[in-house]
Amino acid sequence: MEAVGLRIGPNHAFKVLVIGVGKRKMAAESNNLEEILRPFYQRASEAEDRLARLEASLSRNKESGNDEQLKLVGEIQSQLENVKAEQLAEREKAVNEIRKLTAENAKLEYRIIHLLRALKEADSRLAAK
């Protein structure tokens, strides 16, 4: 045992001796504790490494997933634009057809009015004879 800095008096010498033994014991316990904790530190380090690899993998998957999603969104937008163009063309056709049918209907109504008037005149002539 090492008694460094002994002071005069029995109580002081004992305290220094106990402190010296306590330090050695603590150093031994510290070394023992480090040995006990070494596997835990190693597993924690391995877990951190795995986590870093998973995060990197997830980041790559998100980037590739975003590319796929952007491509899909682009395709859907293209299809939507095509459908809108087709709908506009069909609407223009329908409007033209409606105008055409409205004009034809007006002509036919005009003819019906004149035919009815001519029929009434013919009936009144026949009745007058």
mmCIF file of N, CA and C in Angstrom:
data_model
loop_
_atom_site.group_PDB
_atom_site.id
_atom_site.type_symbol
_atom_site.label_atom_id
_atom_site.label_comp_id
_atom_site.label_asym_id
_atom_site.label_seq_id
_atom_site.Cartn_x
_atom_site.Cartn_y
_atom_site.Cartn_z
ATOM 1 N N MET A 1 0.812 -1.180 0.000
ATOM 2 C CA MET A 1 0.000 0.000 0.000
ATOM 3 C C MET A 1 0.856 1.244 0.000
ATOM 4 N N GLU A 2 0.338 2.207 -0.652
ATOM 5 C CA GLU A 2 1.124 3.421 -0.792
ATOM 6 C C GLU A 2 0.482 4.506 0.038
ATOM 7 N N ALA A 3 1.243 5.113 0.877
ATOM 8 C CA ALA A 3 0.736 6.186 1.716
ATOM 9 C C ALA A 3 1.501 7.444 1.391
ATOM 10 N N VAL A 4 0.988 8.195 0.530
ATOM 11 C CA VAL A 4 1.664 9.409 0.093
ATOM 12 C C VAL A 4 1.107 10.568 0.900
ATOM 13 N N GLY A 5 1.979 11.436 1.358
ATOM 14 C CA GLY A 5 1.567 12.624 2.080
ATOM 15 C C GLY A 5 1.002 12.313 3.445
ATOM 16 N N LEU A 6 1.659 11.461 4.197
ATOM 17 C CA LEU A 6 1.190 11.127 5.539
ATOM 18 C C LEU A 6 1.321 12.329 6.438
ATOM 19 N N ARG A 7 0.342 12.532 7.211
ATOM 20 C CA ARG A 7 0.387 13.608 8.180
ATOM 21 C C ARG A 7 0.581 13.015 9.575
ATOM 22 N N ILE A 8 0.946 13.850 10.421
ATOM 23 C CA ILE A 8 1.190 13.404 11.790
ATOM 24 C C ILE A 8 -0.146 13.183 12.461
ATOM 25 N N GLY A 9 -0.235 12.149 13.159
ATOM 26 C CA GLY A 9 -1.435 11.817 13.900
ATOM 27 C C GLY A 9 -2.055 10.574 13.333
ATOM 28 N N PRO A 10 -2.594 9.729 14.191
ATOM 29 C CA PRO A 10 -3.115 8.456 13.750
ATOM 30 C C PRO A 10 -4.339 8.596 12.848
ATOM 31 N N ASN A 11 -5.200 9.526 13.091
ATOM 32 C CA ASN A 11 -6.419 9.672 12.289
ATOM 33 C C ASN A 11 -6.103 10.135 10.871
ATOM 34 N N HIS A 12 -5.165 11.031 10.759
ATOM 35 C CA HIS A 12 -4.816 11.556 9.447
ATOM 36 C C HIS A 12 -4.136 10.492 8.601
ATOM 37 N N ALA A 13 -3.254 9.733 9.183
ATOM 38 C CA ALA A 13 -2.541 8.692 8.433
ATOM 39 C C ALA A 13 -3.515 7.639 7.944
ATOM 40 N N PHE A 14 -4.459 7.287 8.747
ATOM 41 C CA PHE A 14 -5.444 6.290 8.354
ATOM 42 C C PHE A 14 -6.294 6.794 7.197
ATOM 43 N N LYS A 15 -6.694 8.048 7.276
ATOM 44 C CA LYS A 15 -7.519 8.623 6.211
ATOM 45 C C LYS A 15 -6.774 8.631 4.886
ATOM 46 N N VAL A 16 -5.502 9.008 4.910
ATOM 47 C CA VAL A 16 -4.726 9.050 3.676
ATOM 48 C C VAL A 16 -4.541 7.643 3.139
ATOM 49 N N LEU A 17 -4.292 6.688 4.017
ATOM 50 C CA LEU A 17 -4.119 5.309 3.611
ATOM 51 C C LEU A 17 -5.400 4.763 3.002
ATOM 52 N N VAL A 18 -6.523 5.059 3.609
ATOM 53 C CA VAL A 18 -7.817 4.605 3.099
ATOM 54 C C VAL A 18 -8.110 5.263 1.762
ATOM 55 N N ILE A 19 -7.795 6.524 1.633
ATOM 56 C CA ILE A 19 -8.028 7.228 0.365
ATOM 57 C C ILE A 19 -7.171 6.603 -0.722
ATOM 58 N N GLY A 20 -5.905 6.278 -0.407
ATOM 59 C CA GLY A 20 -5.038 5.648 -1.389
ATOM 60 C C GLY A 20 -5.568 4.304 -1.808
ATOM 61 N N VAL A 21 -6.050 3.499 -0.864
ATOM 62 C CA VAL A 21 -6.626 2.190 -1.180
ATOM 63 C C VAL A 21 -7.914 2.376 -1.953
ATOM 64 N N GLY A 22 -8.698 3.369 -1.568
ATOM 65 C CA GLY A 22 -9.958 3.645 -2.261
ATOM 66 C C GLY A 22 -9.736 4.032 -3.706
ATOM 67 N N LYS A 23 -8.665 4.818 -3.950
ATOM 68 C CA LYS A 23 -8.372 5.217 -5.329
ATOM 69 C C LYS A 23 -7.982 4.020 -6.169
ATOM 70 N N ARG A 24 -7.175 3.146 -5.580
ATOM 71 C CA ARG A 24 -6.788 1.945 -6.323
ATOM 72 C C ARG A 24 -8.002 1.076 -6.598
ATOM 73 N N LYS A 25 -8.828 0.941 -5.589
ATOM 74 C CA LYS A 25 -10.032 0.125 -5.749
ATOM 75 C C LYS A 25 -10.930 0.736 -6.828
ATOM 76 N N MET A 26 -11.056 2.052 -6.803
ATOM 77 C CA MET A 26 -11.877 2.725 -7.811
ATOM 78 C C MET A 26 -11.270 2.572 -9.196
ATOM 79 N N ALA A 27 -9.948 2.625 -9.283
ATOM 80 C CA ALA A 27 -9.274 2.441 -10.567
ATOM 81 C C ALA A 27 -9.506 1.023 -11.072
ATOM 82 N N ALA A 28 -9.405 0.071 -10.142
ATOM 83 C CA ALA A 28 -9.649 -1.313 -10.533
ATOM 84 C C ALA A 28 -11.096 -1.500 -10.953
ATOM 85 N N GLU A 29 -12.006 -0.904 -10.183
ATOM 86 C CA GLU A 29 -13.429 -0.996 -10.537
ATOM 87 C C GLU A 29 -13.693 -0.280 -11.857
ATOM 88 N N SER A 30 -12.995 0.834 -12.065
ATOM 89 C CA SER A 30 -13.156 1.575 -13.311
ATOM 90 C C SER A 30 -12.714 0.733 -14.493
ATOM 91 N N ASN A 31 -11.570 0.070 -14.360
ATOM 92 C CA ASN A 31 -11.102 -0.815 -15.436
ATOM 93 C C ASN A 31 -12.079 -1.951 -15.641
ATOM 94 N N ASN A 32 -12.558 -2.513 -14.534
ATOM 95 C CA ASN A 32 -13.521 -3.610 -14.606
ATOM 96 C C ASN A 32 -14.825 -3.130 -15.245
ATOM 97 N N LEU A 33 -15.246 -1.947 -14.859
ATOM 98 C CA LEU A 33 -16.474 -1.383 -15.419
ATOM 99 C C LEU A 33 -16.324 -1.139 -16.918
ATOM 100 N N GLU A 34 -15.153 -0.646 -17.330
ATOM 101 C CA GLU A 34 -14.916 -0.431 -18.757
ATOM 102 C C GLU A 34 -14.975 -1.740 -19.525
ATOM 103 N N GLU A 35 -14.402 -2.793 -18.922
ATOM 104 C CA GLU A 35 -14.449 -4.102 -19.570
ATOM 105 C C GLU A 35 -15.877 -4.614 -19.666
ATOM 106 N N ILE A 36 -16.664 -4.360 -18.615
ATOM 107 C CA ILE A 36 -18.064 -4.803 -18.624
ATOM 108 C C ILE A 36 -18.862 -4.034 -19.666
ATOM 109 N N LEU A 37 -18.592 -2.745 -19.759
ATOM 110 C CA LEU A 37 -19.370 -1.899 -20.678
ATOM 111 C C LEU A 37 -18.880 -1.966 -22.114
ATOM 112 N N ARG A 38 -17.700 -2.484 -22.356
ATOM 113 C CA ARG A 38 -17.141 -2.541 -23.708
ATOM 114 C C ARG A 38 -18.100 -3.203 -24.706
ATOM 115 N N PRO A 39 -18.731 -4.364 -24.402
ATOM 116 C CA PRO A 39 -19.675 -4.955 -25.374
ATOM 117 C C PRO A 39 -20.885 -4.059 -25.644
ATOM 118 N N PHE A 40 -21.322 -3.338 -24.598
ATOM 119 C CA PHE A 40 -22.457 -2.444 -24.792
ATOM 120 C C PHE A 40 -22.089 -1.294 -25.719
ATOM 121 N N TYR A 41 -20.893 -0.727 -25.491
ATOM 122 C CA TYR A 41 -20.431 0.339 -26.372
ATOM 123 C C TYR A 41 -20.275 -0.172 -27.803
ATOM 124 N N GLN A 42 -19.764 -1.377 -27.939
ATOM 125 C CA GLN A 42 -19.566 -1.962 -29.266
ATOM 126 C C GLN A 42 -20.918 -2.155 -29.961
ATOM 127 N N ARG A 43 -21.906 -2.696 -29.239
ATOM 128 C CA ARG A 43 -23.231 -2.888 -29.843
ATOM 129 C C ARG A 43 -23.877 -1.548 -30.174
ATOM 130 N N ALA A 44 -23.669 -0.559 -29.298
ATOM 131 C CA ALA A 44 -24.223 0.772 -29.581
ATOM 132 C C ALA A 44 -23.589 1.350 -30.835
ATOM 133 N N SER A 45 -22.289 1.166 -30.989
ATOM 134 C CA SER A 45 -21.603 1.661 -32.174
ATOM 135 C C SER A 45 -22.102 0.952 -33.427
ATOM 136 N N GLU A 46 -22.291 -0.366 -33.334
ATOM 137 C CA GLU A 46 -22.811 -1.125 -34.481
ATOM 138 C C GLU A 46 -24.226 -0.685 -34.819
ATOM 139 N N ALA A 47 -25.024 -0.419 -33.788
ATOM 140 C CA ALA A 47 -26.395 0.039 -34.027
ATOM 141 C C ALA A 47 -26.396 1.399 -34.706
ATOM 142 N N GLU A 48 -25.486 2.287 -34.291
ATOM 143 C CA GLU A 48 -25.391 3.597 -34.940
ATOM 144 C C GLU A 48 -24.985 3.449 -36.397
ATOM 145 N N ASP A 49 -24.057 2.529 -36.668
ATOM 146 C CA ASP A 49 -23.640 2.283 -38.055
ATOM 147 C C ASP A 49 -24.808 1.762 -38.885
ATOM 148 N N ARG A 50 -25.550 0.802 -38.324
ATOM 149 C CA ARG A 50 -26.717 0.260 -39.050
ATOM 150 C C ARG A 50 -27.752 1.352 -39.297
ATOM 151 N N LEU A 51 -27.959 2.188 -38.286
ATOM 152 C CA LEU A 51 -28.911 3.283 -38.434
ATOM 153 C C LEU A 51 -28.474 4.236 -39.546
ATOM 154 N N ALA A 52 -27.197 4.550 -39.596
ATOM 155 C CA ALA A 52 -26.693 5.439 -40.648
ATOM 156 C C ALA A 52 -26.892 4.816 -42.022
ATOM 157 N N ARG A 53 -26.629 3.498 -42.144
ATOM 158 C CA ARG A 53 -26.842 2.826 -43.430
ATOM 159 C C ARG A 53 -28.318 2.820 -43.810
ATOM 160 N N LEU A 54 -29.189 2.573 -42.823
ATOM 161 C CA LEU A 54 -30.631 2.575 -43.101
ATOM 162 C C LEU A 54 -31.108 3.957 -43.527
ATOM 163 N N GLU A 55 -30.619 4.984 -42.846
ATOM 164 C CA GLU A 55 -31.004 6.347 -43.223
ATOM 165 C C GLU A 55 -30.549 6.666 -44.637
ATOM 166 N N ALA A 56 -29.338 6.248 -44.989
ATOM 167 C CA ALA A 56 -28.836 6.476 -46.347
ATOM 168 C C ALA A 56 -29.684 5.711 -47.358
ATOM 169 N N SER A 57 -30.035 4.484 -47.028
ATOM 170 C CA SER A 57 -30.869 3.674 -47.922
ATOM 171 C C SER A 57 -32.243 4.298 -48.086
ATOM 172 N N LEU A 58 -32.799 4.754 -46.991
ATOM 173 C CA LEU A 58 -34.113 5.399 -47.041
ATOM 174 C C LEU A 58 -34.059 6.662 -47.876
ATOM 175 N N SER A 59 -33.002 7.417 -47.720
ATOM 176 C CA SER A 59 -32.837 8.642 -48.501
ATOM 177 C C SER A 59 -32.776 8.318 -49.995
ATOM 178 N N ARG A 60 -32.012 7.278 -50.355
ATOM 179 C CA ARG A 60 -31.936 6.887 -51.773
ATOM 180 C C ARG A 60 -33.304 6.426 -52.276
ATOM 181 N N ASN A 61 -34.011 5.646 -51.445
ATOM 182 C CA ASN A 61 -35.325 5.159 -51.861
ATOM 183 C C ASN A 61 -36.300 6.306 -52.034
ATOM 184 N N LYS A 62 -36.221 7.290 -51.144
ATOM 185 C CA LYS A 62 -37.109 8.442 -51.277
ATOM 186 C C LYS A 62 -36.821 9.188 -52.555
ATOM 187 N N GLU A 63 -35.515 9.362 -52.870
ATOM 188 C CA GLU A 63 -35.158 10.071 -54.094
ATOM 189 C C GLU A 63 -35.640 9.319 -55.318
ATOM 190 N N SER A 64 -35.437 8.010 -55.340
ATOM 191 C CA SER A 64 -35.897 7.241 -56.494
ATOM 192 C C SER A 64 -37.420 7.190 -56.506
ATOM 193 N N GLY A 65 -38.025 7.126 -55.331
ATOM 194 C CA GLY A 65 -39.482 7.150 -55.245
ATOM 195 C C GLY A 65 -40.031 8.476 -55.732
ATOM 196 N N ASN A 66 -39.351 9.562 -55.392
ATOM 197 C CA ASN A 66 -39.771 10.878 -55.863
ATOM 198 C C ASN A 66 -39.662 10.959 -57.377
ATOM 199 N N ASP A 67 -38.601 10.398 -57.933
ATOM 200 C CA ASP A 67 -38.455 10.406 -59.388
ATOM 201 C C ASP A 67 -39.605 9.645 -60.044
ATOM 202 N N GLU A 68 -39.931 8.489 -59.478
ATOM 203 C CA GLU A 68 -41.034 7.700 -60.021
ATOM 204 C C GLU A 68 -42.354 8.449 -59.867
ATOM 205 N N GLN A 69 -42.547 9.079 -58.718
ATOM 206 C CA GLN A 69 -43.779 9.823 -58.496
ATOM 207 C C GLN A 69 -43.863 11.025 -59.430
ATOM 208 N N LEU A 70 -42.747 11.718 -59.618
ATOM 209 C CA LEU A 70 -42.749 12.856 -60.537
ATOM 210 C C LEU A 70 -43.053 12.403 -61.960
ATOM 211 N N LYS A 71 -42.502 11.261 -62.352
ATOM 212 C CA LYS A 71 -42.769 10.720 -63.680
ATOM 213 C C LYS A 71 -44.248 10.374 -63.812
ATOM 214 N N LEU A 72 -44.807 9.744 -62.787
ATOM 215 C CA LEU A 72 -46.211 9.381 -62.794
ATOM 216 C C LEU A 72 -47.095 10.624 -62.846
ATOM 217 N N VAL A 73 -46.745 11.630 -62.065
ATOM 218 C CA VAL A 73 -47.510 12.881 -62.079
ATOM 219 C C VAL A 73 -47.435 13.522 -63.459
ATOM 220 N N GLY A 74 -46.265 13.504 -64.074
ATOM 221 C CA GLY A 74 -46.110 14.061 -65.430
ATOM 222 C C GLY A 74 -46.984 13.330 -66.434
ATOM 223 N N GLU A 75 -47.004 12.000 -66.348
ATOM 224 C CA GLU A 75 -47.831 11.215 -67.264
ATOM 225 C C GLU A 75 -49.312 11.525 -67.059
ATOM 226 N N ILE A 76 -49.726 11.622 -65.800
ATOM 227 C CA ILE A 76 -51.131 11.915 -65.500
ATOM 228 C C ILE A 76 -51.495 13.309 -65.998
ATOM 229 N N GLN A 77 -50.593 14.279 -65.810
ATOM 230 C CA GLN A 77 -50.868 15.630 -66.298
ATOM 231 C C GLN A 77 -50.966 15.644 -67.822
ATOM 232 N N SER A 78 -50.123 14.892 -68.488
ATOM 233 C CA SER A 78 -50.168 14.804 -69.948
ATOM 234 C C SER A 78 -51.496 14.203 -70.400
ATOM 235 N N GLN A 79 -51.906 13.126 -69.740
ATOM 236 C CA GLN A 79 -53.188 12.504 -70.073
ATOM 237 C C GLN A 79 -54.335 13.472 -69.827
ATOM 238 N N LEU A 80 -54.253 14.218 -68.725
ATOM 239 C CA LEU A 80 -55.295 15.185 -68.402
ATOM 240 C C LEU A 80 -55.377 16.266 -69.475
ATOM 241 N N GLU A 81 -54.233 16.759 -69.923
ATOM 242 C CA GLU A 81 -54.222 17.765 -70.987
ATOM 243 C C GLU A 81 -54.826 17.208 -72.276
ATOM 244 N N ASN A 82 -54.499 15.948 -72.604
ATOM 245 C CA ASN A 82 -55.068 15.327 -73.806
ATOM 246 C C ASN A 82 -56.581 15.202 -73.685
ATOM 247 N N VAL A 83 -57.048 14.785 -72.518
ATOM 248 C CA VAL A 83 -58.491 14.631 -72.309
ATOM 249 C C VAL A 83 -59.173 15.993 -72.378
ATOM 250 N N LYS A 84 -58.540 17.022 -71.808
ATOM 251 C CA LYS A 84 -59.120 18.371 -71.874
ATOM 252 C C LYS A 84 -59.228 18.844 -73.320
ATOM 253 N N ALA A 85 -58.184 18.576 -74.121
ATOM 254 C CA ALA A 85 -58.196 18.976 -75.528
ATOM 255 C C ALA A 85 -59.309 18.241 -76.279
ATOM 256 N N GLU A 86 -59.448 16.927 -76.001
ATOM 257 C CA GLU A 86 -60.524 16.157 -76.639
ATOM 258 C C GLU A 86 -61.892 16.694 -76.215
ATOM 259 N N GLN A 87 -62.037 17.008 -74.939
ATOM 260 C CA GLN A 87 -63.311 17.528 -74.444
ATOM 261 C C GLN A 87 -63.631 18.869 -75.103
ATOM 262 N N LEU A 88 -62.623 19.726 -75.249
ATOM 263 C CA LEU A 88 -62.835 21.020 -75.894
ATOM 264 C C LEU A 88 -63.252 20.837 -77.350
ATOM 265 N N ALA A 89 -62.609 19.906 -78.054
ATOM 266 C CA ALA A 89 -62.965 19.642 -79.449
ATOM 267 C C ALA A 89 -64.396 19.112 -79.552
ATOM 268 N N GLU A 90 -64.755 18.199 -78.648
ATOM 269 C CA GLU A 90 -66.123 17.666 -78.658
ATOM 270 C C GLU A 90 -67.137 18.750 -78.318
ATOM 271 N N ARG A 91 -66.780 19.629 -77.391
ATOM 272 C CA ARG A 91 -67.692 20.716 -77.026
ATOM 273 C C ARG A 91 -67.897 21.650 -78.209
ATOM 274 N N GLU A 92 -66.829 21.973 -78.929
ATOM 275 C CA GLU A 92 -66.953 22.827 -80.112
ATOM 276 C C GLU A 92 -67.824 22.157 -81.173
ATOM 277 N N LYS A 93 -67.631 20.843 -81.351
ATOM 278 C CA LYS A 93 -68.489 20.105 -82.297
ATOM 279 C C LYS A 93 -69.941 20.187 -81.867
ATOM 280 N N ALA A 94 -70.174 19.979 -80.569
ATOM 281 C CA ALA A 94 -71.548 20.011 -80.064
ATOM 282 C C ALA A 94 -72.161 21.394 -80.233
ATOM 283 N N VAL A 95 -71.401 22.434 -79.973
ATOM 284 C CA VAL A 95 -71.915 23.802 -80.139
ATOM 285 C C VAL A 95 -72.245 24.063 -81.605
ATOM 286 N N ASN A 96 -71.369 23.642 -82.506
ATOM 287 C CA ASN A 96 -71.635 23.818 -83.940
ATOM 288 C C ASN A 96 -72.877 23.038 -84.367
ATOM 289 N N GLU A 97 -73.009 21.812 -83.868
ATOM 290 C CA GLU A 97 -74.179 20.990 -84.197
ATOM 291 C C GLU A 97 -75.456 21.646 -83.674
ATOM 292 N N ILE A 98 -75.382 22.186 -82.453
ATOM 293 C CA ILE A 98 -76.562 22.863 -81.869
ATOM 294 C C ILE A 98 -76.932 24.077 -82.713
ATOM 295 N N ARG A 99 -75.948 24.862 -83.130
ATOM 296 C CA ARG A 99 -76.231 26.031 -83.976
ATOM 297 C C ARG A 99 -76.874 25.598 -85.290
ATOM 298 N N LYS A 100 -76.308 24.559 -85.871
ATOM 299 C CA LYS A 100 -76.835 24.050 -87.139
ATOM 300 C C LYS A 100 -78.288 23.583 -86.973
ATOM 301 N N LEU A 101 -78.533 22.793 -85.898
ATOM 302 C CA LEU A 101 -79.883 22.284 -85.669
ATOM 303 C C LEU A 101 -80.864 23.405 -85.313
ATOM 304 N N THR A 102 -80.382 24.410 -84.601
ATOM 305 C CA THR A 102 -81.249 25.546 -84.256
ATOM 306 C C THR A 102 -81.653 26.304 -85.518
ATOM 307 N N ALA A 103 -80.697 26.522 -86.424
ATOM 308 C CA ALA A 103 -81.005 27.216 -87.682
ATOM 309 C C ALA A 103 -81.964 26.377 -88.514
ATOM 310 N N GLU A 104 -81.735 25.060 -88.580
ATOM 311 C CA GLU A 104 -82.623 24.185 -89.348
ATOM 312 C C GLU A 104 -84.020 24.174 -88.736
ATOM 313 N N ASN A 105 -84.102 24.156 -87.416
ATOM 314 C CA ASN A 105 -85.394 24.168 -86.726
ATOM 315 C C ASN A 105 -86.148 25.466 -87.025
ATOM 316 N N ALA A 106 -85.425 26.589 -87.017
ATOM 317 C CA ALA A 106 -86.067 27.879 -87.325
ATOM 318 C C ALA A 106 -86.613 27.881 -88.755
ATOM 319 N N LYS A 107 -85.858 27.321 -89.710
ATOM 320 C CA LYS A 107 -86.326 27.234 -91.095
ATOM 321 C C LYS A 107 -87.576 26.374 -91.204
ATOM 322 N N LEU A 108 -87.552 25.223 -90.492
ATOM 323 C CA LEU A 108 -88.712 24.319 -90.542
ATOM 324 C C LEU A 108 -89.944 24.962 -89.898
ATOM 325 N N GLU A 109 -89.747 25.673 -88.823
ATOM 326 C CA GLU A 109 -90.887 26.366 -88.189
ATOM 327 C C GLU A 109 -91.473 27.416 -89.145
ATOM 328 N N TYR A 110 -90.582 28.122 -89.842
ATOM 329 C CA TYR A 110 -91.025 29.118 -90.813
ATOM 330 C C TYR A 110 -91.846 28.449 -91.915
ATOM 331 N N ARG A 111 -91.369 27.285 -92.379
ATOM 332 C CA ARG A 111 -92.095 26.561 -93.419
ATOM 333 C C ARG A 111 -93.450 26.086 -92.913
ATOM 334 N N ILE A 112 -93.482 25.587 -91.681
ATOM 335 C CA ILE A 112 -94.742 25.094 -91.108
ATOM 336 C C ILE A 112 -95.746 26.239 -91.016
ATOM 337 N N ILE A 113 -95.288 27.397 -90.565
ATOM 338 C CA ILE A 113 -96.193 28.547 -90.446
ATOM 339 C C ILE A 113 -96.790 28.886 -91.813
ATOM 340 N N HIS A 114 -95.960 28.925 -92.847
ATOM 341 C CA HIS A 114 -96.448 29.262 -94.172
ATOM 342 C C HIS A 114 -97.316 28.158 -94.769
ATOM 343 N N LEU A 115 -96.987 26.902 -94.498
ATOM 344 C CA LEU A 115 -97.815 25.803 -94.985
ATOM 345 C C LEU A 115 -99.193 25.828 -94.322
ATOM 346 N N LEU A 116 -99.222 26.098 -93.003
ATOM 347 C CA LEU A 116 -100.509 26.189 -92.310
ATOM 348 C C LEU A 116 -101.333 27.359 -92.854
ATOM 349 N N ARG A 117 -100.671 28.470 -93.105
ATOM 350 C CA ARG A 117 -101.382 29.623 -93.648
ATOM 351 C C ARG A 117 -101.924 29.300 -95.046
ATOM 352 N N ALA A 118 -101.115 28.639 -95.868
ATOM 353 C CA ALA A 118 -101.545 28.261 -97.215
ATOM 354 C C ALA A 118 -102.691 27.258 -97.129
ATOM 355 N N LEU A 119 -102.647 26.320 -96.172
ATOM 356 C CA LEU A 119 -103.710 25.334 -96.002
ATOM 357 C C LEU A 119 -105.013 26.016 -95.591
ATOM 358 N N LYS A 120 -104.946 26.979 -94.692
ATOM 359 C CA LYS A 120 -106.137 27.701 -94.263
ATOM 360 C C LYS A 120 -106.740 28.490 -95.431
ATOM 361 N N GLU A 121 -105.883 29.099 -96.224
ATOM 362 C CA GLU A 121 -106.363 29.839 -97.384
ATOM 363 C C GLU A 121 -107.023 28.893 -98.390
ATOM 364 N N ALA A 122 -106.447 27.720 -98.594
ATOM 365 C CA ALA A 122 -107.019 26.744 -99.524
ATOM 366 C C ALA A 122 -108.352 26.236 -98.982
ATOM 367 N N ASP A 123 -108.452 25.981 -97.693
ATOM 368 C CA ASP A 123 -109.719 25.534 -97.098
ATOM 369 C C ASP A 123 -110.792 26.621 -97.210
ATOM 370 N N SER A 124 -110.393 27.858 -96.972
ATOM 371 C CA SER A 124 -111.378 28.932 -97.048
ATOM 372 C C SER A 124 -111.834 29.148 -98.492
ATOM 373 N N ARG A 125 -111.005 28.927 -99.491
ATOM 374 C CA ARG A 125 -111.389 29.028 -100.895
ATOM 375 C C ARG A 125 -112.356 27.915 -101.255
ATOM 376 N N LEU A 126 -112.050 26.704 -100.744
ATOM 377 C CA LEU A 126 -112.940 25.579 -101.034
ATOM 378 C C LEU A 126 -114.291 25.777 -100.362
ATOM 379 N N ALA A 127 -114.271 26.325 -99.188
ATOM 380 C CA ALA A 127 -115.524 26.544 -98.476
ATOM 381 C C ALA A 127 -116.318 27.675 -99.142
ATOM 382 N N ALA A 128 -115.678 28.613 -99.772
ATOM 383 C CA ALA A 128 -116.346 29.735 -100.400
ATOM 384 C C ALA A 128 -116.990 29.305 -101.708
ATOM 385 N N LYS A 129 -116.618 28.225 -102.301
ATOM 386 C CA LYS A 129 -117.190 27.794 -103.568
ATOM 387 C C LYS A 129 -118.433 27.083 -103.350
#
